[in-house]
Coordinates of C-alpha atoms in Angstrom, one line a residue:
Chain A
M295 CA 0.0 0.0 0.0
K296 CA 1.0 3.5 -0.7
I297 CA 1.1 6.3 1.9
L298 CA 1.0 10.1 0.9
V299 CA 2.3 12.2 3.8
S300 CA 2.1 16.0 3.6
V301 CA 4.8 18.4 5.1
K302 CA 4.7 22.1 5.8
R303 CA 7.5 24.5 6.1
V304 CA 6.9 26.8 9.1
I305 CA 8.7 29.1 11.4
D306 CA 10.7 27.0 13.9
Y307 CA 8.7 26.4 17.0
N308 CA 11.3 27.9 19.3
V309 CA 11.3 31.2 17.5
K310 CA 9.6 34.1 19.2
V311 CA 7.5 35.7 16.5
R312 CA 7.4 39.4 15.6
V313 CA 4.6 41.2 14.0
K314 CA 5.5 43.5 11.0
S315 CA 5.1 47.1 11.9
D316 CA 2.7 47.7 9.0
Q317 CA 0.5 45.0 10.8
S318 CA 0.3 43.0 7.4
A319 CA 1.8 39.8 8.7
V320 CA 4.3 38.2 11.0
D321 CA 7.8 38.9 9.8
L322 CA 9.5 35.9 8.2
T323 CA 12.6 37.4 7.0
N324 CA 15.8 35.8 8.3
V325 CA 14.0 33.7 10.9
K326 CA 14.6 29.9 11.2
M327 CA 12.2 27.8 9.4
S328 CA 11.7 24.0 10.0
M329 CA 9.2 21.2 9.2
N330 CA 6.0 21.7 11.2
P331 CA 6.3 19.5 14.4
F332 CA 3.0 17.6 13.5
C333 CA 4.2 16.9 10.1
E334 CA 7.5 15.3 11.4
I335 CA 5.2 12.9 13.4
A336 CA 3.2 12.1 10.2
V337 CA 6.4 11.2 8.3
E338 CA 7.7 9.2 11.2
E339 CA 4.4 7.1 11.4
A340 CA 4.5 6.6 7.6
I341 CA 8.1 5.3 7.8
R342 CA 7.4 3.1 10.7
L343 CA 4.4 1.6 8.6
K344 CA 6.9 1.0 5.8
E345 CA 9.4 -0.7 8.2
K346 CA 6.7 -2.9 9.5
G347 CA 6.0 -3.9 6.0
V348 CA 2.5 -2.5 5.9
A349 CA 3.5 0.2 3.4
S350 CA 5.4 -0.3 0.3
E351 CA 6.0 3.3 -0.8
V352 CA 6.0 6.6 1.1
V353 CA 5.6 9.9 -1.1
A354 CA 6.0 13.1 0.7
V355 CA 4.1 16.3 -0.7
S356 CA 4.4 19.8 0.2
V357 CA 2.6 22.8 -1.2
G358 CA 4.5 26.1 -1.4
S359 CA 7.4 28.0 -3.0
K360 CA 10.8 26.5 -4.0
S361 CA 12.0 26.7 -0.4
C362 CA 9.7 23.9 0.8
Q363 CA 11.9 21.5 -1.3
E364 CA 14.2 21.7 1.6
T365 CA 11.4 20.4 3.8
L366 CA 10.8 17.6 1.2
R367 CA 14.4 16.7 1.3
T368 CA 14.3 16.4 5.1
A369 CA 11.3 14.0 4.7
M370 CA 13.3 11.9 2.3
A371 CA 16.3 11.9 4.7
L372 CA 14.1 10.5 7.2
G373 CA 12.9 7.8 5.0
A374 CA 10.2 8.9 2.4
D375 CA 10.9 7.3 -1.1
R376 CA 10.2 10.4 -3.2
A377 CA 8.6 13.8 -3.0
I378 CA 6.4 16.1 -4.8
Q379 CA 6.3 19.9 -4.5
V380 CA 3.2 21.6 -5.6
E381 CA 4.4 25.0 -6.7
A382 CA 2.4 27.7 -5.1
E383 CA 2.8 30.9 -3.2
D384 CA 3.5 30.4 0.6
G385 CA 0.5 30.8 2.8
L386 CA -2.3 29.6 0.7
D387 CA -5.5 28.8 2.6
S388 CA -6.4 25.4 3.9
L389 CA -9.1 24.7 1.3
S390 CA -6.7 25.4 -1.5
V391 CA -4.0 23.4 0.0
A392 CA -6.5 20.6 0.5
K393 CA -7.7 20.7 -3.0
L394 CA -4.1 20.3 -4.2
I395 CA -3.3 17.6 -1.8
A396 CA -6.5 15.7 -2.6
K397 CA -5.7 15.9 -6.3
V398 CA -2.2 14.5 -5.7
A399 CA -3.6 11.8 -3.5
Q400 CA -6.0 10.8 -6.2
E401 CA -3.3 10.7 -8.9
E402 CA -1.0 8.7 -6.8
A403 CA -3.8 6.4 -5.8
A404 CA -2.6 6.6 -2.1
D405 CA -4.3 4.3 0.2
L406 CA -3.5 6.5 3.3
V407 CA -2.9 10.1 3.6
I408 CA -1.1 11.1 6.9
M409 CA -1.0 14.7 7.8
G410 CA -0.3 16.7 10.9
K411 CA -3.3 17.8 12.9
Q412 CA -2.4 21.5 12.7
A413 CA 0.4 23.8 11.4
I414 CA 1.9 25.8 14.3
D415 CA 1.9 29.0 12.3
S416 CA -1.8 29.4 11.0
D417 CA -3.0 27.1 13.9
N418 CA -6.1 26.1 11.7
N419 CA -6.4 22.4 12.2
Q420 CA -8.6 22.0 8.9
T421 CA -6.6 20.7 6.0
G422 CA -6.7 16.9 6.8
Q423 CA -10.5 17.1 7.4
M424 CA -10.8 19.1 4.1
V425 CA -8.8 16.5 2.1
A426 CA -11.0 13.8 3.5
A427 CA -14.2 15.7 2.7
L428 CA -13.1 16.6 -0.9
L429 CA -12.2 12.8 -1.6
D430 CA -15.1 11.5 0.4
Y431 CA -12.8 9.4 2.4
P432 CA -13.3 8.7 6.0
Q433 CA -11.1 10.5 8.5
A434 CA -9.5 10.0 11.9
T435 CA -8.0 13.1 13.3
F436 CA -5.7 13.7 16.4
A437 CA -4.5 10.2 16.1
S438 CA -2.3 8.8 19.1
E439 CA -2.2 5.2 17.7
I440 CA -2.8 3.7 14.3
V441 CA -3.1 0.1 13.6
I442 CA -3.6 -1.1 10.0
E443 CA -5.2 -4.7 9.3
N444 CA -7.5 -5.9 6.7
G445 CA -7.8 -2.8 4.7
E446 CA -9.0 -1.0 7.7
A447 CA -7.3 1.5 10.1
Q448 CA -8.0 1.3 13.8
V449 CA -7.2 4.8 15.1
T450 CA -7.0 6.0 18.7
R451 CA -7.9 9.7 18.8
E452 CA -7.3 12.2 21.5
I453 CA -10.5 13.8 22.4
D454 CA -11.5 16.4 25.0
G455 CA -12.7 13.7 27.6
G456 CA -9.9 11.1 26.9
L457 CA -9.4 8.7 24.1
Q458 CA -11.7 7.3 21.5
T459 CA -11.0 4.4 18.9
L460 CA -12.4 4.6 15.4
A461 CA -12.1 1.9 12.6
I462 CA -12.0 3.5 9.2
T463 CA -11.9 1.7 5.7
L464 CA -9.0 2.6 3.6
P465 CA -8.4 4.8 1.6
A466 CA -8.5 7.4 4.4
V467 CA -7.1 10.3 5.9
V468 CA -5.4 10.3 9.4
T469 CA -4.1 13.5 11.1
T470 CA -1.4 13.1 13.8
D471 CA -1.4 14.1 17.4
L472 CA 1.9 14.8 19.4
R473 CA 1.7 11.5 21.2
L474 CA 1.6 9.4 18.1
N475 CA 5.3 8.7 18.1
E476 CA 8.8 10.2 18.8
P477 CA 10.3 11.4 15.4
R478 CA 13.7 10.1 14.5
F479 CA 16.7 12.3 13.5
A480 CA 18.0 12.1 10.0
S481 CA 21.6 10.7 9.8
L482 CA 24.2 12.3 7.7
P483 CA 24.4 9.5 5.2
N484 CA 20.6 9.6 4.9
I485 CA 20.7 13.3 4.2
M486 CA 23.2 12.6 1.4
K487 CA 21.1 9.8 0.0
A488 CA 18.1 12.0 0.1
K489 CA 19.8 14.4 -2.4
K490 CA 19.5 11.7 -5.0
K491 CA 15.8 10.7 -4.4
P492 CA 13.3 11.9 -7.0
L493 CA 11.5 15.2 -6.4
D494 CA 8.8 16.2 -8.9
V495 CA 7.5 19.8 -9.2
K496 CA 3.9 20.2 -10.2
T497 CA 1.8 23.5 -10.5
S498 CA -1.8 23.9 -9.8
A499 CA -2.4 24.1 -13.4
D500 CA -0.9 20.6 -14.0
L501 CA -3.3 19.3 -11.3
G502 CA -6.2 21.3 -12.8
V503 CA -7.0 23.0 -9.5
E504 CA -8.0 26.5 -9.2
V505 CA -6.7 28.1 -5.9
G506 CA -7.9 31.2 -4.4
S507 CA -9.7 32.4 -1.2
N508 CA -12.5 34.8 -0.1
V509 CA -10.6 35.4 3.1
S510 CA -8.5 38.5 3.4
I511 CA -6.2 39.6 6.4
V512 CA -7.3 43.0 7.7
S513 CA -4.5 43.1 10.2
V514 CA -2.1 41.2 12.3
T515 CA -1.2 42.7 15.6
P516 CA 0.8 41.6 18.7
P517 CA -1.4 40.1 21.5
P518 CA -2.1 42.5 24.5
Q519 CA 0.8 42.5 26.8
R520 CA 0.4 41.4 30.4
A521 CA 1.6 43.9 32.8
G522 CA 4.6 42.6 34.7
G523 CA 3.8 41.0 38.0
I524 CA 5.5 40.9 41.2
K525 CA 7.6 38.2 43.1
V526 CA 6.4 37.5 46.5
G527 CA 8.7 36.3 49.3
S528 CA 6.5 33.7 51.1
V529 CA 3.4 31.5 50.8
A530 CA 1.8 33.7 53.5
E531 CA 2.4 36.8 51.3
L532 CA 1.0 34.9 48.3
V533 CA -2.2 34.0 50.1
D534 CA -2.5 37.5 51.4
K535 CA -2.1 39.0 47.9
L536 CA -4.7 36.6 46.4
K537 CA -7.2 37.3 49.0
N538 CA -6.8 41.0 49.6
E539 CA -5.2 42.4 46.2
A540 CA -6.4 40.2 43.4
K541 CA -9.5 39.0 45.3
V542 CA -9.7 35.7 43.5
V543 CA -9.5 33.6 46.6
S544 CA -12.0 34.1 49.4
Chain B
M86 CA -29.7 35.3 7.6
S87 CA -29.9 32.9 10.6
V88 CA -26.8 31.4 12.4
L89 CA -26.6 27.7 12.9
I90 CA -24.6 26.3 15.8
I91 CA -23.7 22.6 16.0
A92 CA -24.3 21.7 19.8
E93 CA -21.5 20.1 21.8
H94 CA -22.9 17.3 23.8
D95 CA -22.4 13.6 24.9
N96 CA -26.0 12.7 24.4
K97 CA -26.8 13.1 28.0
S98 CA -26.1 16.9 28.6
L99 CA -25.3 20.0 26.6
K100 CA -21.6 20.9 27.1
P101 CA -21.0 24.6 28.4
A102 CA -18.8 25.5 25.4
T103 CA -22.1 25.6 23.4
L104 CA -23.3 28.4 25.7
N105 CA -20.2 30.6 24.8
T106 CA -20.7 29.8 21.2
V107 CA -24.4 31.1 21.5
T108 CA -23.0 34.4 22.7
A109 CA -20.7 34.6 19.7
A110 CA -23.7 33.8 17.4
T111 CA -25.9 36.5 18.9
Q112 CA -23.2 39.1 18.0
I113 CA -23.6 38.1 14.4
D114 CA -27.3 37.7 14.0
A115 CA -30.4 37.7 16.4
D116 CA -31.8 34.5 14.9
V117 CA -29.8 31.7 16.4
H118 CA -30.5 28.0 15.7
V119 CA -29.0 25.1 17.5
L120 CA -28.5 21.7 15.8
V121 CA -28.5 18.7 18.3
V122 CA -27.1 15.6 16.4
G123 CA -27.0 12.4 18.6
F124 CA -28.9 9.4 19.7
E125 CA -31.4 9.3 22.5
C126 CA -30.5 13.0 23.3
Q127 CA -33.8 14.3 24.4
T128 CA -32.4 15.8 27.6
V129 CA -29.9 17.8 25.5
V130 CA -32.7 19.1 23.2
E131 CA -34.4 20.1 26.3
Q132 CA -31.4 22.0 27.7
A133 CA -30.7 23.5 24.3
S134 CA -34.4 24.9 24.0
Q135 CA -34.0 26.8 27.3
V136 CA -30.7 28.5 26.4
A137 CA -31.5 32.3 26.3
G138 CA -31.1 33.7 22.6
V139 CA -31.8 30.4 20.8
S140 CA -34.9 30.7 18.7
K141 CA -35.0 27.2 17.2
V142 CA -33.6 23.8 18.1
L143 CA -33.1 21.2 15.2
V144 CA -33.1 17.7 16.3
A145 CA -31.4 14.7 14.4
D146 CA -31.9 11.9 16.8
N147 CA -30.7 8.5 15.3
A148 CA -28.5 5.5 16.2
A149 CA -26.4 6.5 13.2
Y150 CA -25.4 9.8 15.0
E151 CA -24.6 8.3 18.4
H152 CA -20.8 9.0 18.2
Q153 CA -21.3 12.2 16.1
L154 CA -18.9 10.8 13.4
A155 CA -17.6 13.7 11.2
E156 CA -18.6 11.9 8.0
N157 CA -22.2 11.7 8.9
V158 CA -22.7 15.0 10.6
S159 CA -20.9 17.0 8.1
K160 CA -23.2 15.7 5.3
L161 CA -26.3 16.4 7.5
V162 CA -25.1 20.0 8.1
V163 CA -24.6 20.5 4.5
E164 CA -28.1 19.5 3.6
I165 CA -29.5 22.2 5.8
A166 CA -26.9 24.8 5.2
G167 CA -28.8 26.6 2.6
N168 CA -30.9 28.3 5.1
Y169 CA -28.0 29.9 6.9
G170 CA -25.4 32.7 6.6
H171 CA -23.1 31.3 9.3
I172 CA -22.3 27.9 10.7
L173 CA -20.7 27.7 14.0
A174 CA -19.4 25.1 16.4
P175 CA -17.3 25.3 19.7
A176 CA -13.6 24.9 19.0
T177 CA -13.6 21.5 20.8
T178 CA -12.3 18.3 19.4
T179 CA -15.7 17.4 18.1
G180 CA -16.1 21.0 16.5
K181 CA -12.6 20.9 15.1
N182 CA -13.1 17.4 13.7
T183 CA -16.3 18.1 11.9
L184 CA -16.5 21.8 10.8
P185 CA -13.5 21.7 8.2
R186 CA -15.2 18.9 6.5
V187 CA -18.5 20.9 6.3
A188 CA -16.6 23.9 4.9
A189 CA -14.9 21.8 2.2
L190 CA -18.2 20.2 1.2
L191 CA -19.7 23.8 0.8
N192 CA -16.4 24.9 -1.0
V193 CA -15.8 27.7 1.5
A194 CA -13.0 28.5 3.9
Q195 CA -13.3 27.9 7.6
L196 CA -12.0 30.3 10.4
S197 CA -10.7 28.5 13.5
D198 CA -10.7 29.5 17.0
V199 CA -12.6 32.9 16.7
I200 CA -12.1 35.0 19.7
K201 CA -14.0 38.0 18.8
V202 CA -16.8 39.0 16.3
E203 CA -16.0 42.4 14.8
S204 CA -19.1 42.2 12.4
A205 CA -20.9 39.6 10.4
D206 CA -17.9 39.1 8.0
T207 CA -15.0 40.1 10.0
F208 CA -13.5 38.0 12.8
V209 CA -10.4 37.9 15.2
R210 CA -8.5 34.9 15.7
P211 CA -5.1 34.0 17.3
I212 CA -2.2 32.7 15.2
Y213 CA 1.4 31.4 15.9
A214 CA 0.3 29.9 19.3
G215 CA -1.3 33.2 20.3
N216 CA 1.8 35.3 19.7
A217 CA 0.0 37.3 17.0
I218 CA -3.7 38.3 16.6
A219 CA -5.2 38.2 13.0
T220 CA -8.4 40.1 12.0
V221 CA -9.8 38.4 8.9
K222 CA -12.6 39.3 6.6
T223 CA -14.5 36.7 4.5
T224 CA -16.8 37.2 1.5
D225 CA -17.8 33.4 1.4
P226 CA -21.4 33.1 0.9
V227 CA -21.6 30.8 4.1
K228 CA -19.1 31.6 6.8
V229 CA -18.0 28.6 8.8
L230 CA -16.3 29.1 12.0
T231 CA -15.2 27.4 15.2
V232 CA -15.6 29.6 18.3
R233 CA -13.0 29.5 21.2
A234 CA -15.1 29.3 24.3
T235 CA -12.8 31.4 26.5
G236 CA -13.3 34.3 24.2
F237 CA -16.9 34.7 24.9
D238 CA -19.2 34.8 28.0
A239 CA -21.6 31.9 28.4
A240 CA -25.2 32.6 27.4
A241 CA -27.7 32.0 30.2
S242 CA -28.8 28.4 30.3
T243 CA -32.4 29.4 31.2
G244 CA -34.9 31.9 30.1
G245 CA -35.2 30.7 26.3
S246 CA -38.1 28.8 24.8
A247 CA -37.0 27.7 21.5
E248 CA -39.3 25.9 18.9
R249 CA -38.2 22.4 17.9
Q250 CA -37.9 20.9 14.5
V251 CA -37.2 17.4 13.8
L252 CA -34.9 16.5 10.9
S253 CA -35.7 13.2 9.3
Q254 CA -32.6 12.6 7.3
V255 CA -30.5 9.7 8.3
I256 CA -26.9 9.8 6.9
A257 CA -25.0 6.7 7.9
S258 CA -21.3 5.9 6.9
D259 CA -20.3 2.3 6.3
R260 CA -16.6 3.3 6.2
S261 CA -16.2 4.8 9.7
R262 CA -17.2 2.9 12.7
F263 CA -16.8 3.6 16.4
V264 CA -15.0 1.0 18.3
K265 CA -14.5 2.1 22.0
E266 CA -13.9 5.2 24.3
Q267 CA -11.8 5.6 27.3
L268 CA -12.9 8.7 29.2
A269 CA -11.0 10.0 32.2
E270 CA -13.3 10.1 35.2
S271 CA -13.3 13.1 37.5
D272 CA -15.5 14.8 40.1
R273 CA -13.7 18.1 39.6
P274 CA -15.1 20.9 37.3
E275 CA -14.3 20.6 33.6
L276 CA -11.0 22.1 32.8
T277 CA -12.2 24.5 30.1
A278 CA -15.1 25.8 32.3
A279 CA -13.3 26.0 35.7
N280 CA -12.9 29.4 37.5
V281 CA -9.8 28.2 39.2
I282 CA -7.1 25.7 37.8
I283 CA -4.1 24.4 39.3
S284 CA -1.5 22.9 36.8
G285 CA 1.5 20.9 37.4
G286 CA 4.5 20.5 35.0
R287 CA 7.7 18.5 34.8
G288 CA 8.7 19.8 38.2
M289 CA 6.1 17.6 39.8
G290 CA 8.6 14.7 39.3
N291 CA 6.0 12.0 39.0
G292 CA 2.3 11.3 38.8
D293 CA 1.9 10.5 42.6
N294 CA 3.0 14.1 43.4
F295 CA 0.0 15.4 41.5
K296 CA -1.9 14.4 44.7
L297 CA -0.2 17.3 46.2
L298 CA -2.4 19.6 44.0
E299 CA -5.6 17.8 44.9
G300 CA -5.8 19.3 48.4
I301 CA -5.5 22.9 46.8
A302 CA -7.9 22.0 44.1
D303 CA -10.5 20.8 46.7
K304 CA -10.3 23.9 48.8
L305 CA -10.6 26.2 45.8
G306 CA -13.0 24.0 43.8
A307 CA -10.5 24.1 41.1
A308 CA -9.8 21.8 38.0
I309 CA -6.3 20.2 37.8
G310 CA -4.4 20.8 34.5
A311 CA -1.0 19.9 33.2
S312 CA 1.8 21.0 30.8
R313 CA 2.7 18.8 27.9
A314 CA 6.0 17.8 29.7
A315 CA 3.9 16.3 32.5
V316 CA 1.7 14.4 30.2
D317 CA 4.4 13.1 28.0
A318 CA 6.2 11.9 31.1
G319 CA 3.1 9.9 31.8
F320 CA 2.4 11.8 35.1
V321 CA -1.2 12.4 34.0
P322 CA -3.6 11.6 31.0
N323 CA -3.5 13.9 28.0
D324 CA -6.9 15.4 28.4
L325 CA -5.5 17.5 31.3
Q326 CA -3.0 19.2 29.0
V327 CA -3.2 23.0 28.7
G328 CA -1.6 24.6 25.7
Q329 CA -1.4 25.2 21.9
T330 CA -1.9 21.3 21.4
G331 CA -4.1 20.9 24.3
K332 CA -6.9 22.8 25.9
T333 CA -7.3 26.6 26.0
V334 CA -8.4 28.0 29.3
A335 CA -9.0 31.4 30.8
P336 CA -10.0 31.0 34.5
D337 CA -10.1 33.7 37.1
L338 CA -7.0 32.2 38.8
Y339 CA -4.3 29.9 37.2
I340 CA -1.7 28.4 39.4
A341 CA 1.2 27.0 37.6
V342 CA 3.3 24.7 39.7
G343 CA 6.7 23.4 38.5
I344 CA 5.9 24.7 34.8
S345 CA 8.7 26.6 33.1
G346 CA 6.2 28.5 30.7
A347 CA 7.2 27.3 27.2
I348 CA 5.5 29.2 24.4
Q349 CA 3.2 26.3 23.7
H350 CA 2.0 26.3 27.4
L351 CA 1.5 30.0 27.5
A352 CA -0.8 29.8 24.4
G353 CA -3.3 27.9 26.3
M354 CA -3.4 29.9 29.5
K355 CA -2.2 33.5 29.1
D356 CA -5.6 35.0 29.0
S357 CA -6.4 33.9 32.6
K358 CA -7.2 36.7 34.9
V359 CA -4.6 36.2 37.5
I360 CA -1.6 33.9 37.1
V361 CA 0.4 32.6 39.9
A362 CA 3.6 30.7 39.3
I363 CA 5.5 28.6 41.8
N364 CA 8.9 27.5 40.6
K365 CA 12.3 27.1 41.9
D366 CA 14.0 28.5 39.0
E367 CA 13.8 32.2 39.1
D368 CA 14.6 32.7 35.5
A369 CA 11.6 30.4 34.3
P370 CA 9.7 32.3 31.5
I371 CA 6.5 31.7 33.4
F372 CA 7.5 34.5 35.8
Q373 CA 7.3 36.9 32.9
V374 CA 3.5 36.4 32.6
A375 CA 2.8 35.8 36.3
D376 CA 1.0 38.3 38.3
Y377 CA 2.4 36.7 41.4
G378 CA 5.6 34.6 41.3
L379 CA 6.8 32.6 44.2
V380 CA 10.5 31.3 43.9
A381 CA 10.3 28.2 46.0
D382 CA 10.6 24.4 46.1
L383 CA 7.0 23.3 45.2
F384 CA 7.5 20.4 47.7
D385 CA 7.6 22.9 50.4
A386 CA 5.3 25.6 49.0
V387 CA 2.4 23.5 47.8
P388 CA 1.6 21.9 51.2
E389 CA 2.1 25.2 53.0
L390 CA -0.2 26.9 50.6
E391 CA -2.9 24.1 51.1
K392 CA -2.7 24.7 54.9
S393 CA -3.1 28.6 54.5
L394 CA -6.2 28.4 52.3

């Protein structure tokens, strides 16, 4: 079976973001970019399924400008067999990305599409669900365990009250939660090998998908700053402040 | 046009996040309808009908909807979407699971985790783990959004008298099947709705030490939360996790014990009214957002705090 895994290039999760002074967006010039952490987990899961003999091929896909090829090379260094870059401007909305990935999934006849549950830049948590809807595939979001047997994926999901297990018939879409696995690091020889793996570039026109959005950004601003607090010297002083100053404890 | 809200419930009771979503909806349009999709969920329908501000409750009660699978619910919502200008759901795991599917089927965008309604087509939502706030405008014919409960007050759960309409459509999926559920049991208030939360982090050392927090939680009627580090270390179950990838909370009082305050954790709690940090590392980033910080060993400070409350 073939697995399609999507990856997104985002600002590194350790970077403290700065909003541009014209309030148009977050400033991305000269900041460290990396693979979205949830996508790393998706890649790791796909590779583990291949190592278990469940999957025969893992194809990585990313939608974005040429710089996302770097992220695809990382996915291949981790173990993906080949990669597809769908050439597009960075920052397309989820629906456009979902349409492009759905089309790639169809062309590749992927049996399973594994995606991160959300990107840490836009924080949308939408694309996987949208890909599933567009293909009319079943979905299992926020996965913390995936077991594949008899053309079915048994997926344990992280829900608000605890855990839920669903069985979905392949082909299907699964999105990953943080606890699904611990992603590996790419070794230097594997990084070198990844340079020789095939990377196709497609455009939205090649895929016959029209992209565009009716959503526009009015402004991006920094969040309200909290006023600096104080340090108290003892538990007694803390309780006193909570009772008499903040009045949150009676 | 009217606003449709997909109710958050477990077939037994309406979840509080629905009430916050009703408030968001009334800021868009006065005509607010609530859809209850489930199985043997009459008490939920009863509760939804009494919520102030709700004019109509739509009911889809069928065994096929028992676990509110996204495949079924999204198709049902799309069938009735023509009557609505906006479709809302609380930004819970259920809402996040279903609503993007609805949006894609309607070929429109979806806005996630809305914290403020500027107008019927302009909304405010956090991005980059809450480190930037985006105001976005949409011209989509149907606006589909999930609502962050902590961004809006809860609507009154009584005082309404909505009419009811039963939906007869039954949409079943043979490709997605519920297997089982393991829900964490707790007598404490629900994390996202609690007025006081006490959270533990890696500094707690192990799961048994979380018992130290229970005494304070009992005295303050607080919910217990955790940082991702504490969950990953296996100290507590993941549904206690507060942060970008867990739950977003905004209680009156948030007490962070042994939590360093990584960006991802702050994303889930920095809108709390008063933040208290107890940490032995005086350089921990949590002290930059804490109103009251106590540099102390939590194993001394927590029992002492419990005694003095």
